[in-house]
Coordinates of C-alpha atoms in Angstrom, one line a residue:
Chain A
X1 CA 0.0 0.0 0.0
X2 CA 1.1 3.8 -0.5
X3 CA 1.9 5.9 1.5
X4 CA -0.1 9.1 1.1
X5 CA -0.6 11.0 3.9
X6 CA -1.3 14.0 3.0
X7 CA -4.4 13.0 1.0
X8 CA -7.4 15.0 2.1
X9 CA -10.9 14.5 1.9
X10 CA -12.7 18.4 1.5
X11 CA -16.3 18.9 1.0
X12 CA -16.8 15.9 -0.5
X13 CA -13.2 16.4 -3.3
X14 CA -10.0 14.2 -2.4
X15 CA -6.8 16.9 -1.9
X16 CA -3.9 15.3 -2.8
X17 CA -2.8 17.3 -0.2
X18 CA -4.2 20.4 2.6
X19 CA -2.2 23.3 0.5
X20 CA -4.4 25.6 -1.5
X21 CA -3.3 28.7 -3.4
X22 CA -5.6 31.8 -1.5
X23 CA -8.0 33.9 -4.2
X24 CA -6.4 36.7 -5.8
X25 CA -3.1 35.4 -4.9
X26 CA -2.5 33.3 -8.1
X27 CA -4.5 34.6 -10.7
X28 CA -5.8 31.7 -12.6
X29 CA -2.6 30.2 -12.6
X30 CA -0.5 30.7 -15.8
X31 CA 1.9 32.9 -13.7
X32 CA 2.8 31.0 -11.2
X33 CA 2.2 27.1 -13.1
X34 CA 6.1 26.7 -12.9
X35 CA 7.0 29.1 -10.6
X36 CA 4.6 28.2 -8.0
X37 CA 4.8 24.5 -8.9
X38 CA 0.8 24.8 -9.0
X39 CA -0.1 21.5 -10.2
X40 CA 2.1 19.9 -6.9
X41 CA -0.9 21.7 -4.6
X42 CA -4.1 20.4 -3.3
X43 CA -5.8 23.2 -5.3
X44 CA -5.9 26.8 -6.1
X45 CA -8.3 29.1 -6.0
X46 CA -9.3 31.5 -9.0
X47 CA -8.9 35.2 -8.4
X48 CA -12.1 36.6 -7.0
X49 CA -15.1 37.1 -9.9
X50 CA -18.1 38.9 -10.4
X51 CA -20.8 38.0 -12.9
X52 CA -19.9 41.0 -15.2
X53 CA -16.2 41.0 -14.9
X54 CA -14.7 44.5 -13.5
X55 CA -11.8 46.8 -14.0
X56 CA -11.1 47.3 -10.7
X57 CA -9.5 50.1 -8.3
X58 CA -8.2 53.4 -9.2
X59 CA -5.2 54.6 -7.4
X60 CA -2.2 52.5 -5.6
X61 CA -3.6 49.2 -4.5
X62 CA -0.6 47.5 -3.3
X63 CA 1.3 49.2 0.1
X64 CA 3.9 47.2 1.5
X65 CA 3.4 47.1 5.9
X66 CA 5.8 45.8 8.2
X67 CA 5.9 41.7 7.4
X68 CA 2.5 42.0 5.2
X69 CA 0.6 44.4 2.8
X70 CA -2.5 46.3 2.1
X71 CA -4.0 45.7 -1.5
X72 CA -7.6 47.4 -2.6
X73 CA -7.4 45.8 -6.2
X74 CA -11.1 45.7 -6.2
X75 CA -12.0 42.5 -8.0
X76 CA -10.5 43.0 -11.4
X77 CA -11.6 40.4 -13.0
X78 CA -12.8 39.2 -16.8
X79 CA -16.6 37.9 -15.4
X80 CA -17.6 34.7 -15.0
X81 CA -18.3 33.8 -18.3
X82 CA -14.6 34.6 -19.6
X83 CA -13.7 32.5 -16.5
X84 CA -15.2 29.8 -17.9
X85 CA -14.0 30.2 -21.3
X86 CA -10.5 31.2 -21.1
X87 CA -9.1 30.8 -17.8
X88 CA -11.5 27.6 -16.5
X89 CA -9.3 24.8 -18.8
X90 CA -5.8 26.0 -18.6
X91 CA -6.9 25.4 -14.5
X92 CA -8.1 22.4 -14.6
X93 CA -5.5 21.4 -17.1
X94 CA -3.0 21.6 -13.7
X95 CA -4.4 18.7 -11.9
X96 CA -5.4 20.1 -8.7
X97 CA -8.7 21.1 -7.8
X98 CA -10.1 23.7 -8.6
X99 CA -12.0 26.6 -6.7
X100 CA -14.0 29.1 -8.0
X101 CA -13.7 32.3 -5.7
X102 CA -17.7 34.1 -6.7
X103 CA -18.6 38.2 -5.1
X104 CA -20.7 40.1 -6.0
X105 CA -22.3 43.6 -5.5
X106 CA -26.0 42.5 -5.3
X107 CA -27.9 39.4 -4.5
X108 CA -28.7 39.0 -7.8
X109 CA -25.3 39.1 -9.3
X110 CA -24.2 36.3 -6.6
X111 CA -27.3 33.9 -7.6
X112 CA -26.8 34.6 -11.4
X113 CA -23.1 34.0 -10.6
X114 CA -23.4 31.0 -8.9
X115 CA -26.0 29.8 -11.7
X116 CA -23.9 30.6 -14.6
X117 CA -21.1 28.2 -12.8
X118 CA -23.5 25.0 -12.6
X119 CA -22.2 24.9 -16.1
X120 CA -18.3 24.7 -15.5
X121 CA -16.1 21.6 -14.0
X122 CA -15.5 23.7 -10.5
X123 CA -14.9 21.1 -7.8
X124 CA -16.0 23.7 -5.0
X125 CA -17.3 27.1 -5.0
X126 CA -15.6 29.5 -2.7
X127 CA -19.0 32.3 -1.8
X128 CA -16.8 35.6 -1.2
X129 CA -18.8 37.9 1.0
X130 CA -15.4 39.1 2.6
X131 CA -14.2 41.6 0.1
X132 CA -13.1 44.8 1.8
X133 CA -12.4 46.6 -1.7
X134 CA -15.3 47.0 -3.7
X135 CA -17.5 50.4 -2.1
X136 CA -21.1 48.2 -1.9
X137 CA -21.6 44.4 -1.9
X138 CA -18.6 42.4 -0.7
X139 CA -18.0 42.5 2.5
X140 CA -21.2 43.7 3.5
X141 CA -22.8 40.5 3.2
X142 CA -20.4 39.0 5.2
X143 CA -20.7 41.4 8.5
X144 CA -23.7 40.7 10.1
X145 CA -24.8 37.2 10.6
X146 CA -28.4 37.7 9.1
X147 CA -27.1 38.6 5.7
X148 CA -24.6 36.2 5.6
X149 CA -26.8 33.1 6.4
X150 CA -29.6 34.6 3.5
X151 CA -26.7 35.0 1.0
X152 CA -25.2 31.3 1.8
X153 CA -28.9 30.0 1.8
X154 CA -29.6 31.5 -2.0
X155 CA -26.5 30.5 -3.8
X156 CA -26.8 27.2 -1.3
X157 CA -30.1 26.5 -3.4
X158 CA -28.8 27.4 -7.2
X159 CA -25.6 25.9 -7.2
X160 CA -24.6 22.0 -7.7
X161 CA -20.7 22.8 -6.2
X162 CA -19.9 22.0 -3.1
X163 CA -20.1 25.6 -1.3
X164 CA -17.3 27.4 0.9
X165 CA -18.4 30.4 2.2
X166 CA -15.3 32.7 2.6
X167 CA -15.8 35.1 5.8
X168 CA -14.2 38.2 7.1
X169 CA -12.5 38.6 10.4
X170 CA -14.1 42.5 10.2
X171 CA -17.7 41.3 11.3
X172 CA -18.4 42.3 14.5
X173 CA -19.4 38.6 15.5
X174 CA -17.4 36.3 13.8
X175 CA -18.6 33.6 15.4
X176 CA -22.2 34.6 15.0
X177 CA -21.8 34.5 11.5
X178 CA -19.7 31.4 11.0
X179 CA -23.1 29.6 12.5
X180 CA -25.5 31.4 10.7
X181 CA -23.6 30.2 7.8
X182 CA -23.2 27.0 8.7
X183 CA -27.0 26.6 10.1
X184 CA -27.9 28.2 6.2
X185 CA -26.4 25.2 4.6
X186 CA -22.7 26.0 4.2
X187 CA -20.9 23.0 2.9
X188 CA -17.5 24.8 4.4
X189 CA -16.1 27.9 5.6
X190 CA -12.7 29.4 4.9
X191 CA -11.4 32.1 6.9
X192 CA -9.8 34.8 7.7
X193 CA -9.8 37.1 4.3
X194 CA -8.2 40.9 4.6
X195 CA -8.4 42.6 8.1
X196 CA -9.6 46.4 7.1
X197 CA -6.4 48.5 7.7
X198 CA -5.2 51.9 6.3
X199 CA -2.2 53.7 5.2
X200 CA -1.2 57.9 5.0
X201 CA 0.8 59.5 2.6
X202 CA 1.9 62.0 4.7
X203 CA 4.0 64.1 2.2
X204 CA 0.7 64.7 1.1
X205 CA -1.3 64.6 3.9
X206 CA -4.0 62.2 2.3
X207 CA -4.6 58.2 2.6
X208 CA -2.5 56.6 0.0
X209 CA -5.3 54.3 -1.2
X210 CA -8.5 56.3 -3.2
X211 CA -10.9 54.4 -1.3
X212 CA -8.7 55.2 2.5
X213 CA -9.1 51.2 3.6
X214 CA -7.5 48.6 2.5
X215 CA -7.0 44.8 3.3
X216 CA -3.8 43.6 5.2
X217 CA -2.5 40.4 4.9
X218 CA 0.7 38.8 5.2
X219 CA 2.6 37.1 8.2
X220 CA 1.5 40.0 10.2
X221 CA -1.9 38.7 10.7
X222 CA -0.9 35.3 11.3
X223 CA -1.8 34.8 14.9
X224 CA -4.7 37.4 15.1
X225 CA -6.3 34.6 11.9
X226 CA -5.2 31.4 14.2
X227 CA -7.5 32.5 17.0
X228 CA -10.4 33.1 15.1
X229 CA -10.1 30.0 13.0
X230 CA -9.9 28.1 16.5
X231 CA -12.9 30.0 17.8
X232 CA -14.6 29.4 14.7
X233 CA -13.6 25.7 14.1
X234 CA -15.1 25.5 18.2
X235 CA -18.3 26.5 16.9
X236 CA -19.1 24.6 14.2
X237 CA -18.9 21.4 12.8
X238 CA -18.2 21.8 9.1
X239 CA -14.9 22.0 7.6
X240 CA -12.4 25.0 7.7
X241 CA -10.0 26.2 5.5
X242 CA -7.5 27.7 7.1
X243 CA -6.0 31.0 5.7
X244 CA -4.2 34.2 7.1
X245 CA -0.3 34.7 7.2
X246 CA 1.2 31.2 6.9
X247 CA 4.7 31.9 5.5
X248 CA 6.1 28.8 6.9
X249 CA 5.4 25.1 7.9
X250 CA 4.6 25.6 11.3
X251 CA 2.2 28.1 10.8
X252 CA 0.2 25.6 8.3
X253 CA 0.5 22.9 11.3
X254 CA -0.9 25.7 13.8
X255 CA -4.2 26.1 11.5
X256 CA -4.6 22.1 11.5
X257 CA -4.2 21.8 14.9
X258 CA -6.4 24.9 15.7
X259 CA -9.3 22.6 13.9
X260 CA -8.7 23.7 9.9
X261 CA -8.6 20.8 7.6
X262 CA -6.7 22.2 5.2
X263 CA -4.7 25.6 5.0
X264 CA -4.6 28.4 1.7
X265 CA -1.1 29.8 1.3
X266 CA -1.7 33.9 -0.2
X267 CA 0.5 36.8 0.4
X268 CA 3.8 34.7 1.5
X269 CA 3.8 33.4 -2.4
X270 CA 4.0 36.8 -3.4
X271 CA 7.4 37.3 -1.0
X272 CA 8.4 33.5 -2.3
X273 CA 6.9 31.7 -4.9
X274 CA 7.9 28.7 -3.7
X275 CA 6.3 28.8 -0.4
X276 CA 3.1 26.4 -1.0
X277 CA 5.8 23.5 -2.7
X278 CA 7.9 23.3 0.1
X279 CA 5.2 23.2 2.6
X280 CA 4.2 20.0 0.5
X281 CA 7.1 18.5 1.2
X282 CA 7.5 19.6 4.6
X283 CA 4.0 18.7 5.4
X284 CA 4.9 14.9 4.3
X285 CA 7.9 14.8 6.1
X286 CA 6.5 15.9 9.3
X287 CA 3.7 12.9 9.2
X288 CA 6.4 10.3 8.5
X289 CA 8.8 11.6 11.5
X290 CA 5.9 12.1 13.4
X291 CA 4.3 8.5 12.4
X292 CA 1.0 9.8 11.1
X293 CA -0.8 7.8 8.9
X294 CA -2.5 10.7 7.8
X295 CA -2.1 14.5 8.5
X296 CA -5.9 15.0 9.6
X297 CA -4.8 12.8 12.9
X298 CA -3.0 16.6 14.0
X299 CA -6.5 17.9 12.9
X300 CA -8.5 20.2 15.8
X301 CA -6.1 18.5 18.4
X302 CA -6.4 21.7 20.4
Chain B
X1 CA 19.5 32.0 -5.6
X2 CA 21.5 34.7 -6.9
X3 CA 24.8 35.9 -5.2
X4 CA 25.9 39.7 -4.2
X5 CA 29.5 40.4 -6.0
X6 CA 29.9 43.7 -5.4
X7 CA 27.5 46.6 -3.7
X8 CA 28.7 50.1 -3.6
X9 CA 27.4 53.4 -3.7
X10 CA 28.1 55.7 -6.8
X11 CA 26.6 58.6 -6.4
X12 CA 24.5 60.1 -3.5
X13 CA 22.2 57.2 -2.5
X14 CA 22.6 55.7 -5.5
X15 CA 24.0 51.9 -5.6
X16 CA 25.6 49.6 -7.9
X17 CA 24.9 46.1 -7.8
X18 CA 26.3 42.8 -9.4
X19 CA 24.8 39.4 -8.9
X20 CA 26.3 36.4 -10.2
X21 CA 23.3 33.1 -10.6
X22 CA 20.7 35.6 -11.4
X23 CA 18.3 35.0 -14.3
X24 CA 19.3 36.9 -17.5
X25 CA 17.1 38.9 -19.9
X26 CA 16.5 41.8 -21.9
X27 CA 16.6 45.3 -22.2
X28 CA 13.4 47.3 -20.2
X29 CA 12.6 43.7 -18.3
X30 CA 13.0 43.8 -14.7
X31 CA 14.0 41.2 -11.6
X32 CA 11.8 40.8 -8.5
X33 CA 14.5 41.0 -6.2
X34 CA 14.4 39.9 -2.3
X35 CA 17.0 39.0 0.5
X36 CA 15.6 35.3 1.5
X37 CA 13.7 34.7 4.5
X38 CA 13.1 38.1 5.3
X39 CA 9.8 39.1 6.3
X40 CA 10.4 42.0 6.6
X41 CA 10.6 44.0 4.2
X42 CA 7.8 41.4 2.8
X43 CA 7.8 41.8 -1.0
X44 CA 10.4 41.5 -3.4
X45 CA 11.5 44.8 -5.3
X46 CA 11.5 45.1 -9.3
X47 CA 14.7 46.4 -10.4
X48 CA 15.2 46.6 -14.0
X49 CA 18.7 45.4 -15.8
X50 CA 20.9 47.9 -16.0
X51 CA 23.9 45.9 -17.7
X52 CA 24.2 42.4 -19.0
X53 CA 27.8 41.0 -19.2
X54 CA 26.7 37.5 -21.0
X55 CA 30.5 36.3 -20.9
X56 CA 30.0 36.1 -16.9
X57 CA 26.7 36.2 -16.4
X58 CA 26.8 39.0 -14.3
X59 CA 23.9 41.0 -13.5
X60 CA 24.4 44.9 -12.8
X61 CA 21.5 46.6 -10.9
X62 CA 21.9 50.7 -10.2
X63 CA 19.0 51.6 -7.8
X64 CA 18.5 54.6 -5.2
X65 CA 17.8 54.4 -1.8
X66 CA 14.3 55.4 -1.4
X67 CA 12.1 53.2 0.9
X68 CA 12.6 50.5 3.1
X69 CA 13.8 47.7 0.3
X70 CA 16.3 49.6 -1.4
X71 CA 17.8 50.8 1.8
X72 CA 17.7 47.2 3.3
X73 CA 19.4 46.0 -0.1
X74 CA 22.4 49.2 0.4
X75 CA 23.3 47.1 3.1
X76 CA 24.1 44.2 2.0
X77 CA 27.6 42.8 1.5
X78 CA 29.4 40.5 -1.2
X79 CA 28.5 36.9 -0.8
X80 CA 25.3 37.9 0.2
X81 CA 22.0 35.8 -0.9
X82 CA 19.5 37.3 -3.2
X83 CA 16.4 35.8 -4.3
X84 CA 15.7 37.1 -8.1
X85 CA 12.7 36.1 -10.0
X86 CA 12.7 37.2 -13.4
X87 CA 13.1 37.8 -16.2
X88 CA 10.1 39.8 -16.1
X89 CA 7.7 42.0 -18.0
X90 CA 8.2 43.0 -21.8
X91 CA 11.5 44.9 -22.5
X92 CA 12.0 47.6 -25.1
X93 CA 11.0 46.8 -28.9
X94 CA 14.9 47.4 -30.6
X95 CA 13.8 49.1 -33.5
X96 CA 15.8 49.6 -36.6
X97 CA 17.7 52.8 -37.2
X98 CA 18.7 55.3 -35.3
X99 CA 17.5 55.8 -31.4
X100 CA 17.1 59.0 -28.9
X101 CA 17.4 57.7 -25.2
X102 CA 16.0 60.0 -22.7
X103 CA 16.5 59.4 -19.1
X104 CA 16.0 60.9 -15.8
X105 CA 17.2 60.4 -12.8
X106 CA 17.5 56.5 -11.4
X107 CA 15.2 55.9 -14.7
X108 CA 18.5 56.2 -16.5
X109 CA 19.7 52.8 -15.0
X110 CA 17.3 50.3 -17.3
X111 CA 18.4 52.3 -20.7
X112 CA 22.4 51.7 -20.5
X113 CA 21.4 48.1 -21.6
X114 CA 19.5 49.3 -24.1
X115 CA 21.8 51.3 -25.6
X116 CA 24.4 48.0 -25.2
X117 CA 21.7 46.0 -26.6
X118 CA 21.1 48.9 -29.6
X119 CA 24.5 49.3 -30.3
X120 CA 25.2 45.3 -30.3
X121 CA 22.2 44.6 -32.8
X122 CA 23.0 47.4 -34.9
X123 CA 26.7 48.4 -34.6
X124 CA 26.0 51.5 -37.3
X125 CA 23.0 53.0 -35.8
X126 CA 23.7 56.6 -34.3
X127 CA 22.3 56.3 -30.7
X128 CA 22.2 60.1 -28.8
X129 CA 21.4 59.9 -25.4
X130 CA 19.9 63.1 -22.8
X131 CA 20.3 62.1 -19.2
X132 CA 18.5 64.4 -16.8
X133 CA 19.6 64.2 -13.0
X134 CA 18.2 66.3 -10.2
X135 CA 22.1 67.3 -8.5
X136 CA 24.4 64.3 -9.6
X137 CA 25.2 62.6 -12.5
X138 CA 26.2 58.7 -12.3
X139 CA 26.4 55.9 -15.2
X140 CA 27.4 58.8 -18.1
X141 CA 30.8 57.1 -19.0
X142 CA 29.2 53.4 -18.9
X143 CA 26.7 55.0 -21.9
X144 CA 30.1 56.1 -23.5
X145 CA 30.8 52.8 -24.2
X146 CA 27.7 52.1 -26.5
X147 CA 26.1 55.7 -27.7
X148 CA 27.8 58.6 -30.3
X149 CA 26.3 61.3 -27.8
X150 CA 25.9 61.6 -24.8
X151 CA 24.3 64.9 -23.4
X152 CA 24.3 65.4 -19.3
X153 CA 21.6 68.2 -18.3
X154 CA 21.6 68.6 -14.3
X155 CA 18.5 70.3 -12.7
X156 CA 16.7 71.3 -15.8
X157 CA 13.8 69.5 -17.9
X158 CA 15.5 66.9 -20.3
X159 CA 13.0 66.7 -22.5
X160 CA 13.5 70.1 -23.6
X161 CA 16.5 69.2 -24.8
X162 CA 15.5 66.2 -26.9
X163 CA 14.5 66.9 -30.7
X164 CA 11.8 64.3 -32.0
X165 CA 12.2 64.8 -35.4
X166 CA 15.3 62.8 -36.6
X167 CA 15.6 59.3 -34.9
X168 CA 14.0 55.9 -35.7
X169 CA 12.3 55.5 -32.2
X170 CA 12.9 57.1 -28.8
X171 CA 12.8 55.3 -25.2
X172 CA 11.9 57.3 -22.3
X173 CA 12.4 56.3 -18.5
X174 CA 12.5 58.2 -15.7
X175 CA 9.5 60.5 -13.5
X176 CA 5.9 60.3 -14.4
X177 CA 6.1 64.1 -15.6
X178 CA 8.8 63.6 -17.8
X179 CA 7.2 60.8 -19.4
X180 CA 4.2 62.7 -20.1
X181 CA 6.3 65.8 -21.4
X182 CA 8.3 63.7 -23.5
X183 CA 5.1 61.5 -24.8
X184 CA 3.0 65.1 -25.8
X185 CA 6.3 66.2 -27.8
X186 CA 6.6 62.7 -29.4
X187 CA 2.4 62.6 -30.0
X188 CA 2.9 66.2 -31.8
X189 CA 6.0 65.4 -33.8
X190 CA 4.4 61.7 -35.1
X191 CA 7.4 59.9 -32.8
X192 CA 7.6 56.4 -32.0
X193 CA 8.4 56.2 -28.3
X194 CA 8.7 54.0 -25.5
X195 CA 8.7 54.7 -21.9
X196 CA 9.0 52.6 -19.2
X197 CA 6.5 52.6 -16.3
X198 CA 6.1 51.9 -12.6
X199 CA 4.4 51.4 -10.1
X200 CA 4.1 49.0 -6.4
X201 CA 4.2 45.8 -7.1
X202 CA 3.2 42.8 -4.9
X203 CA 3.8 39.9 -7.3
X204 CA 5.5 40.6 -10.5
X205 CA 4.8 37.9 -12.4
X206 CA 0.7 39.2 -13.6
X207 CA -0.8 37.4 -11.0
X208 CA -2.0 39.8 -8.2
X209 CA -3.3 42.7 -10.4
X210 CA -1.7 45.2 -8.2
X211 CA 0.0 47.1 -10.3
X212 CA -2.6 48.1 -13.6
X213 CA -2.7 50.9 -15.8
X214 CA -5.2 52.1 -18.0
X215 CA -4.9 51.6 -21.9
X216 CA -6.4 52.5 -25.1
X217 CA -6.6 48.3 -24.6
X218 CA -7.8 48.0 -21.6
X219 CA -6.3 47.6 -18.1
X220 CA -2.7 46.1 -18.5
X221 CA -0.4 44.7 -15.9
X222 CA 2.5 46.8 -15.8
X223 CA 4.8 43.9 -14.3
X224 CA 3.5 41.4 -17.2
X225 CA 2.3 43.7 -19.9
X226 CA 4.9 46.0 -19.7
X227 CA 7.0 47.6 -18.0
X228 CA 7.1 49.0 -21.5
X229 CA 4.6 50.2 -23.3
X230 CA 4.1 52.6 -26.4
X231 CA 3.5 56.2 -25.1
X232 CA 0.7 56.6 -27.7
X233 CA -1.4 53.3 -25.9
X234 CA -0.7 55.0 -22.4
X235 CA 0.2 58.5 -22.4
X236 CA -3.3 60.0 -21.6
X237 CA -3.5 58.8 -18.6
X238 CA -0.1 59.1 -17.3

C-alpha cells in the first residue's frame, strides 16, 4: 500500500494534499504554473469574480506594511463567463482542484453567478462575502450574521458545487456568523480574508489608497487569523480552511491543529513563490517523522 | 538564488549592484529582487537590468535608496544571498535605425542596456542619449561605451532638450512628468516612443493585479504587460 498522507478528503473532493493557493493570490494560474509549482498543490483558487467581470480600483492598490501588505485591487476580473472560457481549462489542465472564488455587488449578481457556474467543471465554490475593496456588496454581506446566512442560503439552493463560504475577520461577531452560515447550509467555511487597515501618505497629507481602507495580509496577521479559526472551528462542525499569514510550515500545522482541515497559502507566495511547494514536502515529512498515517490525525487537536 | 559580487554606492544614494546566478534577460525587463527569508521587508523589489555582461553572467543593478527595500538591499555585503525572480515583464522593442534615449534620474539605470543592446544589434545606428539628473550625475561614462552622444543636463527638464524629429524610435524612463512631457512632444511630432512605467508591485509575475494601468486596450499589468509600453497606448493617462 502507498503511503499518502497528506491526501485529504474536503467537501466531498479528495486533496492530494491540505495546501491551497488563496483567491487573488494566483491569478488563474499561468503565472505562477512553474513558478509556484501549482499542479504539486491540493488546489488553487481562482482570483475573485463577479458576474460581469470588473476593472477594478483606481489609485495605488498594493502598500507594503511591516511583514504584510495592504491591497484594494477591487475585484479585477474578466466575469464569469470569460472565467469559464479562457481561464476555467488551462486550471483544470493543472491537476489540482479547482475553486471558483464568486462576489458580487447585489444578491442577484451572486445567484446569477453561482447559476452561470453550474455549467463549468469547479470542484468547489468559494462564496466571497469578505471583500473589503469593492465600495457596496462584498464584504457587506459577510458582516452581520443575518445577511450572511440569507446569501449562503440563496447560492446554497442554485448551485450544484460544493459551497465554501469565505468570511471576514471584520464582522463584529465572527462567530455569530460562521453559525448562521453553517445553520444556512454551508458545505465549508474558509477564513480569515483581509483585516480592514489603512495607510497615510503624509507628504501629502492624504490616505495613499483612493478608497482610504484597505486589506492587510501577510505574516502579520498570522496569529490574530489562528485564534479566530480556532474560535470558529469551536463553533461549528463543518470544515475549515485555514487562511491568514502562513509563511512557513509551522504556521500551516498551527491552523490544523487549531481545527482547519486544510490551510490556503496567499501573500507569502507573493514574498516566495515557492512557499506552498515546500510546505508540500515539509508537510509529508512531518507525518512520517511524526508516524502519522494521515495529516488529519493533528486535525483540531487543540 | 543569486549571489551579491559587489554593492557600492556611486553617487548620493545611489548603488551599484552585481549578482552572479541571477536570471538573464532583456533590455526594459525587470527582476523581482528579495534577500531570502526576510519578512520584513515582505515583498520583493522590481529592479530593471541595467547591464548584461553575458560572458560572466553578471547582472548589474543601479538603484537609489528610497524606501525601506532599497535601503535594506544598500546594506548588503558580497557573498550575500538574493532571491531574483525574473526575467520579467516585456522589454524595449529594438527598432531599426537610429534611437534618442531620454532618461531621468534613477530611470537612466534600465536604458544603458539598451543602448548596449542597440549598439550590439546594430553596430552603425547613431544612438544620442539626454540624461536628466536632479544634482548628480552617475552611469554617463558606462553609456560612452555604446552611444555617439551623450548629453548630461543637471536640474533642468531633459525633455526640452530632446528633438523628435530625426531618430528611428525614442525610449523614455525616468518620473511620471517627464514621461508625459516627452510622450505630448513625441504625439505632436508623429514619434515612435517607448517609456517605461512603474508602479508597487506585490507579485511581478501578472498574477496579483496590483499594479494596472489604463490603456487604449484596456487595463494592463504593468509587471506582465509591460514595463514598456508605447506612449501613444498610455500617455493620456499618465
Amino acid at each position: 500500500m502507498s503511503y499518502e498522507p497528506l491526501v485529504t478528503e474536503f467537501l466531498g473532493v479528495t486533496l492530494k494534499n491540505p495546501v491551497l493557493a488563496a483567491s487573488g493570490t494566483v491569478g488563474f494560474g499561468r503565472e505562477y504554473e512553474t513558478l509556484a509549482s501549482l499542479s504539486k498543490l491540493g488546489g488553487i483558487c481562482s482570483k475573485g469574480l463577479t458576474l460581469n467581470g470588473s476593472l477594478g480600483n483606481d489609485g495605488p492598490r498594493i502598500y507594503e506594511t511591516p511583514a504584510g501588505l495592504l491591497n484594494s485591487i477591487g475585484l479585477e476580473n474578466p466575469g464569469v463567463g470569460r472565467f469559464i472560457k479562457e481561464e476555467l481549462p488551462f486550471m483544470r489542465s493543472l491537476g489540482c482542484a479547482v475553486i471558483a472564488n464568486l462576489g458580487g455587488h447585489s444578491e442577484i449578481e451572486y445567484i446569477k453567478g453561482a447559476s452561470l457556474l453550474n455549467d463549468a467543471e469547479i470542484d468547489i465554490l468559494e462564496l466571497n462575502i469578505s471583500c473589503p475593496n469593492i465600495l457596496d456588496g462584498g464584504m457587506a454581506f459577510g458582516i452581520d450574521p443575518k445577511s450572511a446566512a440569507d446569501i449562503t442560503k440563496k447560492v446554497k439552493a442554485k448551485s450544484r458545487h460544493p459551497l465554501l463560504v469565505k468570511l471576514t475577520p471584520n464582522a463584529p461577531d465572527l462567530i455569530a456568523v460562521a453559525a448562521a452560515c453553517e445553520e444556512a447550509g454551508a458545505d465549508g467555511l474558509s477564513l480569515v480574508n483581509t483585516f480592514l487597515g489603512m495607510a497615510i501618505d503624509t507628504k501629502l497629507r492624504k490616505p495613499v489608497f483612493n478608497n482610504v481602507y484597505a486589506g492587510l495580509s501577510g505574516p502579520a496577521i498570522f496569529p490574530i487569523a489562528l485564534r479566530m479559526v480556532h474560535e470558529v472551528c469551536k463553533a461549528v462542525s463543518i470544515p475549515v480552511a485555514g487562511i491568514g499569514g502562513i509563511a512557513a510550515k509551522e504556521d500551516a500545522l498551527s491552523f490544523l491543529m487549531a481545527g482547519a482541515s486544510v490551510v490556503q497559502i496567499g501573500s507569502m507566495t507573493f514574498a516566495a513563490p515557492d512557499t506552498m511547494a515546500k510546505l508540500v514536502d515539509e508537510l509529508y515529512d512531518y507525518c512520517k517523522l511524526n508516524a502519522l498515517e494521515n495529516i488529519r490525525q493533528i486535525v483540531g487537536i487543540l | 538564488m543569486a549571489v551579491i559580487s559587489e554593492n557600492i554606492e556611486i553617487a548620493k544614494g545611489i548603488f551599484k549592484m552585481c549578482l552572479s546566478g541571477a536570471p538573464l534577460g532583456e533590455a526594459g525587463q525587470f527582476l523581482m529582487l528579495k534577500q531570502p527569508d526576510s519578512l520584513d521587508p515582505f515583498l520583493a523589489r522590481p529592479l530593471s537590468y541595467c547591464n548584461i555582461d553575458k560572458n560572466s553572467g553578471t547582472v548589474t543593478l543601479v538603484y537609489q535608496t528610497i524606501g525601506k527595500g532599497t535601503k535594506a538591499f544598500s546594506k548588503l555585503k558580497q557573498g550575500s544571498l538574493m532571491q531574483a525572480v525574473g526575467p520579467c515583464g516585456r522589454g524595449f522593442p529594438l527598432v531599426s535605425g537610429n534611437a534618442v534615449l531620454i532618461g531621468g534620474g534613477i530611470g537612466t539605470a534600465p536604458l544603458l542596456l539598451l543602448a548596449h543592446a542597440l549598439r550590439e544589434s546594430q553596430p552603425e545606428r547613431h544612438i544620442k542619449v539626454h540624461l536628466g539628473f536632479r544634482e548628480e550625475a552617475y552611469l554617463i561614462k558606462e553609456f560612452g561605451q555604446y552611444a555617439d552622444e551623450v548629453s548630461v543636463d543637471i536640474g533642468g527638464i531633459i525633455t526640452d532638450a530632446a528633438d523628435f524629429s530625426q531618430a528611428a524610435a525614442y525610449y523614455a524612463c525616468g518620473p511620471e512628468p517627464m514621461l508625459k512631457a516627452a510622450a505630448l512632444k513625441a504625439e505632436k511630432a508623429g514619434a515612435e516612443l517607448y517609456i517605461s512605467l512603474e508602479k508597487n508591485m506585490a507579485c511581478g509575475v501578472g498574477a496579483c493585479f496590483g499594479c494596472t494601468c489604463k490603456t487604449k486596450g484596456g487595463n494592463k499589468r504593468i509587471c506582465k504587460d509591460g514595463p514598456v509600453f508605447n506612449a501613444l497606448e498610455v500617455h493620456d493617462v499618465l
